[in-house]
Coordinates of C-alpha atoms in Angstrom, one line a residue:
M760 CA -44.0 -8.1 -24.7
E761 CA -47.4 -6.8 -23.6
I762 CA -48.7 -7.7 -20.1
E763 CA -51.4 -10.0 -21.4
S764 CA -48.8 -12.1 -23.3
L765 CA -46.3 -11.9 -20.5
L766 CA -48.8 -13.4 -18.0
V767 CA -49.6 -16.3 -20.2
R768 CA -46.1 -17.0 -21.7
S769 CA -44.0 -16.7 -18.6
K770 CA -41.8 -19.9 -18.4
G771 CA -39.5 -21.4 -15.9
E772 CA -36.7 -23.8 -16.7
S773 CA -39.1 -26.8 -17.2
D774 CA -40.6 -27.8 -20.6
A775 CA -43.9 -28.5 -18.8
V776 CA -46.8 -26.3 -20.0
A777 CA -48.0 -26.1 -16.4
P778 CA -45.0 -25.4 -14.2
P779 CA -44.0 -28.1 -11.7
I780 CA -44.2 -27.6 -8.0
Y781 CA -40.9 -28.1 -6.2
Q782 CA -42.5 -29.4 -3.0
T783 CA -39.3 -29.9 -0.9
S784 CA -37.8 -28.2 2.1
T785 CA -34.2 -28.8 1.1
F786 CA -32.0 -29.8 -1.9
R787 CA -29.0 -32.1 -2.0
A788 CA -25.5 -31.2 -3.3
D789 CA -23.4 -33.6 -5.4
S790 CA -20.2 -32.6 -3.7
A791 CA -18.8 -30.8 -0.7
E792 CA -17.7 -28.0 -3.0
Q793 CA -21.1 -27.6 -4.5
F794 CA -22.7 -27.6 -1.1
D795 CA -20.3 -24.8 0.0
E796 CA -21.3 -22.8 -3.1
M797 CA -25.0 -23.3 -2.5
A798 CA -24.7 -22.3 1.2
R799 CA -22.8 -19.1 0.4
T800 CA -25.0 -17.9 -2.4
P801 CA -27.8 -15.5 -1.3
R802 CA -31.3 -16.5 -2.6
H803 CA -30.0 -19.8 -4.1
E804 CA -32.9 -21.6 -5.7
R805 CA -31.7 -25.1 -4.6
F806 CA -30.3 -24.9 -1.1
Y807 CA -33.1 -24.6 1.4
T808 CA -36.6 -23.4 0.6
R809 CA -36.6 -20.7 3.3
Y810 CA -33.8 -19.2 1.2
G811 CA -35.1 -19.9 -2.2
N812 CA -36.9 -22.5 -4.4
P813 CA -37.5 -22.8 -8.2
T814 CA -41.2 -22.5 -7.8
L815 CA -40.9 -19.3 -5.8
A816 CA -38.2 -18.0 -8.2
Q817 CA -40.5 -18.3 -11.2
V818 CA -43.3 -16.3 -9.5
E819 CA -40.7 -13.7 -8.4
A820 CA -39.3 -13.3 -11.9
L821 CA -42.8 -12.7 -13.3
L822 CA -43.8 -10.3 -10.6
A823 CA -40.6 -8.2 -11.2
K824 CA -41.4 -7.9 -14.9
L825 CA -45.0 -7.0 -14.2
E826 CA -44.0 -4.2 -11.8
G827 CA -41.1 -3.0 -14.0
M828 CA -38.6 -3.7 -11.3
E829 CA -35.3 -5.5 -11.1
A830 CA -36.3 -8.1 -8.6
A831 CA -39.1 -9.4 -6.5
L832 CA -39.7 -11.6 -3.4
V833 CA -42.8 -13.6 -2.4
T834 CA -43.7 -13.8 1.3
A835 CA -46.1 -15.7 3.5
S836 CA -48.8 -13.0 3.5
G837 CA -49.5 -9.4 2.5
M838 CA -48.7 -8.3 6.1
A839 CA -45.4 -10.2 5.9
A840 CA -44.6 -8.3 2.7
I841 CA -45.3 -4.8 4.2
S842 CA -43.6 -5.8 7.5
V843 CA -40.5 -7.1 5.9
A844 CA -40.3 -4.2 3.5
V845 CA -40.5 -1.6 6.3
L846 CA -38.3 -3.4 8.7
A847 CA -35.6 -3.9 6.0
M848 CA -35.5 -0.1 5.4
V849 CA -35.4 1.3 9.0
R850 CA -33.7 0.8 12.3
A851 CA -34.0 2.2 15.9
G852 CA -34.1 5.9 15.9
D853 CA -35.5 6.3 12.4
H854 CA -38.7 8.0 11.4
I855 CA -41.4 7.1 8.9
V856 CA -44.0 9.3 7.2
A857 CA -47.1 7.4 6.2
Q858 CA -50.5 8.4 4.7
R859 CA -53.4 8.3 7.1
D860 CA -55.5 6.0 4.9
L861 CA -53.9 2.6 5.1
Y862 CA -54.9 -1.0 5.5
G863 CA -55.6 -1.6 9.2
G864 CA -52.8 -4.1 9.6
T865 CA -50.3 -1.6 8.2
T866 CA -51.5 1.1 10.5
S867 CA -51.1 -1.2 13.4
L868 CA -47.6 -2.1 12.4
L869 CA -46.6 1.6 12.1
K870 CA -48.5 2.9 15.1
N871 CA -48.4 0.1 17.7
W872 CA -45.5 -2.2 16.9
L873 CA -42.6 -0.2 15.4
P874 CA -42.5 2.3 18.4
R875 CA -41.5 -0.7 20.6
F876 CA -38.3 -0.9 18.5
G877 CA -37.6 2.8 18.5
V878 CA -39.1 3.7 15.1
E879 CA -41.7 6.5 15.1
A880 CA -44.3 7.2 12.4
T881 CA -46.2 10.4 11.4
F882 CA -49.5 10.1 9.5
V883 CA -50.6 12.7 7.0
D884 CA -53.4 13.3 4.5
Q885 CA -52.5 11.4 1.4
T886 CA -54.4 13.8 -0.9
Q887 CA -52.0 16.6 0.0
P888 CA -48.5 15.9 -1.3
Q889 CA -47.1 18.9 0.6
A890 CA -48.2 17.3 3.8
F891 CA -45.5 14.6 3.3
A892 CA -42.9 17.2 2.8
E893 CA -43.9 19.1 5.9
A894 CA -43.8 15.9 8.0
I895 CA -40.3 14.8 7.0
R896 CA -37.6 15.0 9.6
A897 CA -33.8 14.7 9.5
N898 CA -34.2 11.0 10.5
T899 CA -37.0 10.1 8.1
R900 CA -36.0 7.0 6.2
A901 CA -39.2 5.8 4.5
I902 CA -42.5 7.0 3.2
V903 CA -45.4 4.4 3.2
L904 CA -48.2 4.8 0.7
E905 CA -51.3 2.9 -0.5
T906 CA -53.2 3.9 -3.6
P907 CA -56.1 3.4 -4.1
S908 CA -56.5 3.2 -0.3
N909 CA -58.6 0.6 1.6
P910 CA -61.5 1.1 2.0
L911 CA -62.2 4.7 0.9
L912 CA -60.3 4.5 -2.4
R913 CA -58.5 7.7 -2.1
I914 CA -55.6 8.3 -4.5
T915 CA -52.0 9.3 -3.7
D916 CA -50.1 11.4 -6.2
L917 CA -47.2 9.0 -6.6
R918 CA -45.1 11.2 -8.9
A919 CA -45.3 14.2 -6.5
V920 CA -44.6 12.2 -3.3
T921 CA -41.7 10.2 -4.8
A922 CA -40.1 13.5 -6.0
I923 CA -40.3 14.8 -2.5
A924 CA -38.8 11.6 -1.1
H925 CA -36.0 11.2 -3.6
E926 CA -34.8 14.8 -3.2
R927 CA -34.1 13.9 0.4
G928 CA -32.8 10.3 -0.1
I929 CA -35.9 8.7 1.4
T930 CA -37.2 5.2 0.3
T931 CA -40.8 5.1 -0.8
I932 CA -42.9 2.0 -0.2
A933 CA -46.3 1.7 -2.0
D934 CA -49.0 -0.9 -1.5
N935 CA -50.4 -1.7 -5.0
T936 CA -52.8 -4.5 -3.9
F937 CA -56.1 -2.8 -5.0
A938 CA -54.7 -1.5 -8.3
T939 CA -52.5 -4.5 -9.3
P940 CA -49.7 -4.1 -11.9
Y941 CA -52.3 -4.4 -14.6
N942 CA -54.0 -1.1 -13.6
Q943 CA -51.0 0.7 -12.2
R944 CA -47.2 0.4 -12.0
P945 CA -45.9 2.6 -9.2
A946 CA -42.3 2.1 -10.5
D947 CA -43.3 4.3 -13.5
F948 CA -43.8 7.2 -11.0
G949 CA -40.6 6.6 -9.1
V950 CA -41.7 4.3 -6.2
D951 CA -38.8 2.3 -4.8
L952 CA -40.6 -0.7 -3.3
V953 CA -44.0 -2.1 -4.2
V954 CA -45.8 -4.5 -2.0
H955 CA -48.9 -6.7 -2.5
S956 CA -51.2 -8.9 -0.6
A957 CA -51.0 -11.6 -3.3
T958 CA -53.9 -13.2 -1.6
K959 CA -56.1 -10.7 -3.4
Y960 CA -56.0 -10.0 -7.2
L961 CA -52.7 -11.6 -8.0
N962 CA -54.0 -15.0 -6.9
G963 CA -57.6 -14.1 -7.6
H964 CA -59.2 -17.3 -6.4
S965 CA -59.5 -16.9 -2.7
D966 CA -57.5 -20.1 -2.0
V967 CA -54.1 -18.9 -0.8
I968 CA -52.5 -16.4 1.6
A969 CA -49.4 -14.8 0.1
G970 CA -47.5 -11.5 -0.2
A971 CA -45.0 -9.9 -2.6
I972 CA -42.4 -7.2 -2.7
A973 CA -40.8 -5.8 -5.9
G974 CA -38.0 -3.2 -6.2
S975 CA -34.3 -2.8 -7.0
R976 CA -32.1 -5.8 -6.6
E977 CA -30.3 -4.2 -3.6
R978 CA -33.5 -3.3 -1.7
V979 CA -35.2 -6.7 -2.4
N980 CA -32.1 -8.5 -1.2
A981 CA -32.3 -6.5 2.0
C982 CA -35.9 -7.6 2.3
W983 CA -34.9 -11.2 1.7
E984 CA -32.4 -11.0 4.6
A985 CA -35.2 -9.8 6.8
M986 CA -37.6 -12.4 5.6
I987 CA -35.3 -15.4 6.2
V988 CA -34.6 -14.2 9.8
L989 CA -38.3 -13.6 10.5
G990 CA -39.3 -16.9 8.8
A991 CA -42.0 -15.2 6.6
V992 CA -41.4 -17.6 3.7
L993 CA -44.1 -18.7 1.2
G994 CA -44.5 -22.4 0.7
P995 CA -44.1 -23.9 -2.8
I996 CA -47.7 -24.9 -3.3
D997 CA -48.9 -21.5 -2.3
A998 CA -46.4 -19.9 -4.7
W999 CA -47.7 -22.2 -7.5
L1000 CA -51.2 -21.1 -6.8
V1001 CA -50.2 -17.5 -7.1
L1002 CA -48.5 -18.3 -10.4
R1003 CA -51.6 -20.1 -11.6
G1004 CA -53.8 -17.1 -10.7
L1005 CA -51.4 -14.7 -12.4
R1006 CA -52.0 -16.3 -15.8
T1007 CA -55.6 -14.9 -15.9
L1008 CA -54.8 -11.6 -14.2
A1009 CA -55.4 -9.5 -17.3
V1010 CA -58.7 -10.9 -18.3
R1011 CA -59.9 -10.9 -14.7
M1012 CA -59.0 -7.3 -14.1
E1013 CA -60.7 -6.2 -17.4
R1014 CA -63.9 -7.8 -16.1
H1015 CA -63.5 -6.4 -12.5
N1016 CA -62.9 -2.9 -13.9
R1017 CA -65.9 -3.0 -16.2
T1018 CA -68.4 -4.4 -13.7
A1019 CA -67.2 -2.2 -10.9
Q1020 CA -67.7 0.9 -13.1
R1021 CA -71.3 -0.2 -13.8
V1022 CA -71.9 -0.9 -10.1
A1023 CA -70.5 2.4 -9.0
E1024 CA -72.6 4.3 -11.6
M1025 CA -75.8 2.5 -10.4
L1026 CA -75.1 3.2 -6.8
A1027 CA -74.3 6.8 -7.4
G1028 CA -77.8 7.3 -8.7
H1029 CA -79.6 5.1 -6.1
P1030 CA -82.0 6.9 -3.6
A1031 CA -80.9 4.6 -0.8
V1032 CA -77.2 5.5 -1.2
S1033 CA -75.8 8.7 0.3
A1034 CA -72.2 8.5 -1.1
V1035 CA -70.1 6.4 -3.4
A1036 CA -66.3 6.1 -3.5
Y1037 CA -64.9 4.8 -6.8
P1038 CA -62.0 6.4 -8.8
G1039 CA -63.7 5.7 -12.1
L1040 CA -66.6 8.1 -11.3
T1041 CA -66.1 11.7 -12.5
S1042 CA -67.6 12.7 -9.2
H1043 CA -64.6 11.2 -7.4
P1044 CA -62.6 14.2 -6.1
Q1045 CA -59.4 12.7 -7.5
H1046 CA -60.7 11.2 -10.7
D1047 CA -58.3 13.1 -12.9
L1048 CA -55.3 12.0 -10.9
A1049 CA -56.6 8.4 -11.0
R1050 CA -56.8 8.6 -14.8
A1051 CA -53.3 10.0 -15.0
Q1052 CA -51.7 7.1 -13.1
M1053 CA -54.1 4.1 -13.7
R1054 CA -55.2 2.3 -16.8
G1055 CA -58.3 0.9 -15.0
F1056 CA -59.9 1.7 -11.7
G1057 CA -60.2 -1.7 -10.1
G1058 CA -62.9 -3.9 -8.6
I1059 CA -63.6 -2.3 -5.3
V1060 CA -66.5 0.0 -4.7
S1061 CA -67.2 1.6 -1.3
F1062 CA -70.5 3.3 -0.6
E1063 CA -72.6 4.7 2.3
V1064 CA -76.2 3.9 2.8
A1065 CA -78.8 6.2 4.3
G1066 CA -79.7 5.2 7.8
G1067 CA -76.4 4.6 9.5
Y1068 CA -74.9 1.5 11.1
D1069 CA -78.1 -0.5 11.3
A1070 CA -79.0 0.2 7.7
A1071 CA -75.7 -1.1 6.5
Q1072 CA -76.2 -4.2 8.6
R1073 CA -79.6 -4.7 7.0
V1074 CA -78.3 -4.4 3.5
L1075 CA -75.6 -7.0 4.2
A1076 CA -78.3 -9.3 5.5
R1077 CA -80.4 -8.9 2.4
V1078 CA -77.8 -9.3 -0.4
Q1079 CA -77.8 -12.8 -2.0
M1080 CA -75.0 -12.7 -4.6
P1081 CA -72.1 -11.1 -2.8
L1082 CA -70.7 -13.3 -0.1
R1083 CA -70.4 -11.8 3.4
A1084 CA -66.7 -12.5 3.7
A1085 CA -63.4 -10.6 4.4
S1086 CA -60.8 -10.1 1.7
V1087 CA -61.1 -8.8 -1.9
G1088 CA -60.0 -9.7 -5.4
G1089 CA -61.6 -13.2 -5.8
V1090 CA -63.8 -14.4 -8.7
E1091 CA -66.8 -14.1 -6.3
S1092 CA -68.1 -10.8 -5.1
L1093 CA -67.4 -10.2 -1.4
I1094 CA -69.1 -7.6 0.8
V1095 CA -68.2 -6.3 4.3
H1096 CA -69.3 -3.6 6.7
P1097 CA -65.9 -2.1 7.8
A1098 CA -67.2 -0.5 11.0
A1099 CA -68.4 -3.9 12.1
M1100 CA -65.5 -5.9 10.8
W1101 CA -62.8 -3.6 12.2
G1102 CA -64.6 -2.4 15.3
G1103 CA -63.0 -5.0 17.5
I1104 CA -59.4 -4.1 16.5
I1105 CA -59.6 -0.3 15.8
D1106 CA -61.3 2.0 18.2
A1107 CA -64.2 4.2 17.1
G1108 CA -62.1 7.4 17.2
A1109 CA -59.5 6.0 14.9
L1110 CA -62.2 4.7 12.5
A1111 CA -63.8 8.1 12.5
E1112 CA -60.4 9.8 12.0
S1113 CA -59.8 7.6 9.0
G1114 CA -63.2 8.5 7.4
V1115 CA -64.7 5.0 7.9
G1116 CA -68.3 5.9 8.9
P1117 CA -70.8 3.6 10.5
S1118 CA -72.8 3.2 7.2
L1119 CA -69.9 2.4 4.9
I1120 CA -70.0 -0.8 2.9
R1121 CA -67.1 -2.2 0.9
L1122 CA -67.9 -4.3 -2.1
S1123 CA -65.3 -6.4 -3.9
V1124 CA -66.9 -6.9 -7.3
G1125 CA -66.4 -10.4 -8.7
L1126 CA -66.9 -12.1 -12.1
E1127 CA -70.6 -12.8 -11.9
N1128 CA -73.0 -11.7 -14.5
E1129 CA -73.1 -7.9 -14.3
D1130 CA -76.9 -7.6 -14.5
D1131 CA -77.4 -10.3 -11.8
L1132 CA -75.2 -8.4 -9.4
L1133 CA -76.8 -5.0 -10.1
D1134 CA -80.3 -6.4 -9.7
D1135 CA -79.3 -8.1 -6.4
L1136 CA -77.8 -4.9 -5.0
D1137 CA -80.8 -2.8 -6.1
R1138 CA -83.2 -5.2 -4.4
A1139 CA -81.3 -5.2 -1.2
L1140 CA -81.1 -1.4 -1.1
R1141 CA -84.8 -0.9 -2.0
S1142 CA -86.1 -3.3 0.6
D1143 CA -84.2 -1.6 3.4
R1144 CA -86.4 0.3 5.9
A1145 CA -84.1 3.4 5.4
Y1146 CA -85.4 3.8 1.9
S1147 CA -88.5 5.8 1.8
G1148 CA -89.1 5.9 -2.0

């Protein structure tokens, strides 16, 4: 079944067209014997919702199919997903290799938190597969990836890196949030665990916080054990909202892909813009690699405006259609100034090292009329004092 049909036709056990919400914290057993069986069965759907729930199970089954994996797990947030996935794969004394361009929360987890528990991480240039091989140690247990990366949209060669990892028995973990399983399936290139901030495109309506993990049954069960101890469980209503959003993932991603391509092409030729990052542009240094492992290039466009930090702030002040709000992947366009947004949690040196310059703007392209969005961006850029044309 093709992905478009799978998204719409996915069914749970109910005969209801819209799946029901099992809004309960616990489930009763009809006998002592049944209770004993429920309590002893990992991930039982009808024992206690921190362990499992029919609504969560329906989302998980669909996500596993979308990612081409054996199993999946939903979590309380995207950070819960990456934290649980990493913690389930390592222990004190282990080492992780990670790409340098990662979501800020993931970087903080690896750089600031895991060392407290005896796990060290080495960061490398994701555009150079050999850099991963050179960073591996005898105690390396996991490689952490994100492609396209946030916010610079750099691409990781998944096939090359997973080949390096598997030759040495190392688990690969890839964040597929920006691409979504509609545009990219990391499992097709050998990735062991895929994580998502389901808050973003999977839900697609900016009304839930959620995360997801997909992988082999063995690895996902290990993640489940970590999740129930950490308490990073997703609530039934939130799981239902993700399931609701997934039904339109294909049509939304088609629109995001198309509009973002037009926006990127317009910005690439704009006199007030000094640089554009979008994998769909032939000028992107990894365009050919993106084409090889993605069916579409996503809805995020990052660009730099002439004039530095203040110019970026002025552009954000002038746009009328994109909302000045954190996050990505909603039906509405969202725009942020990363240097301003992350300046309070990431020092200037770390930002510069990651390539996030003072004039960088990240735009999450929504589902508005394409021409309206293009006109609004053009007006905001042309009215800036940094534009001298």
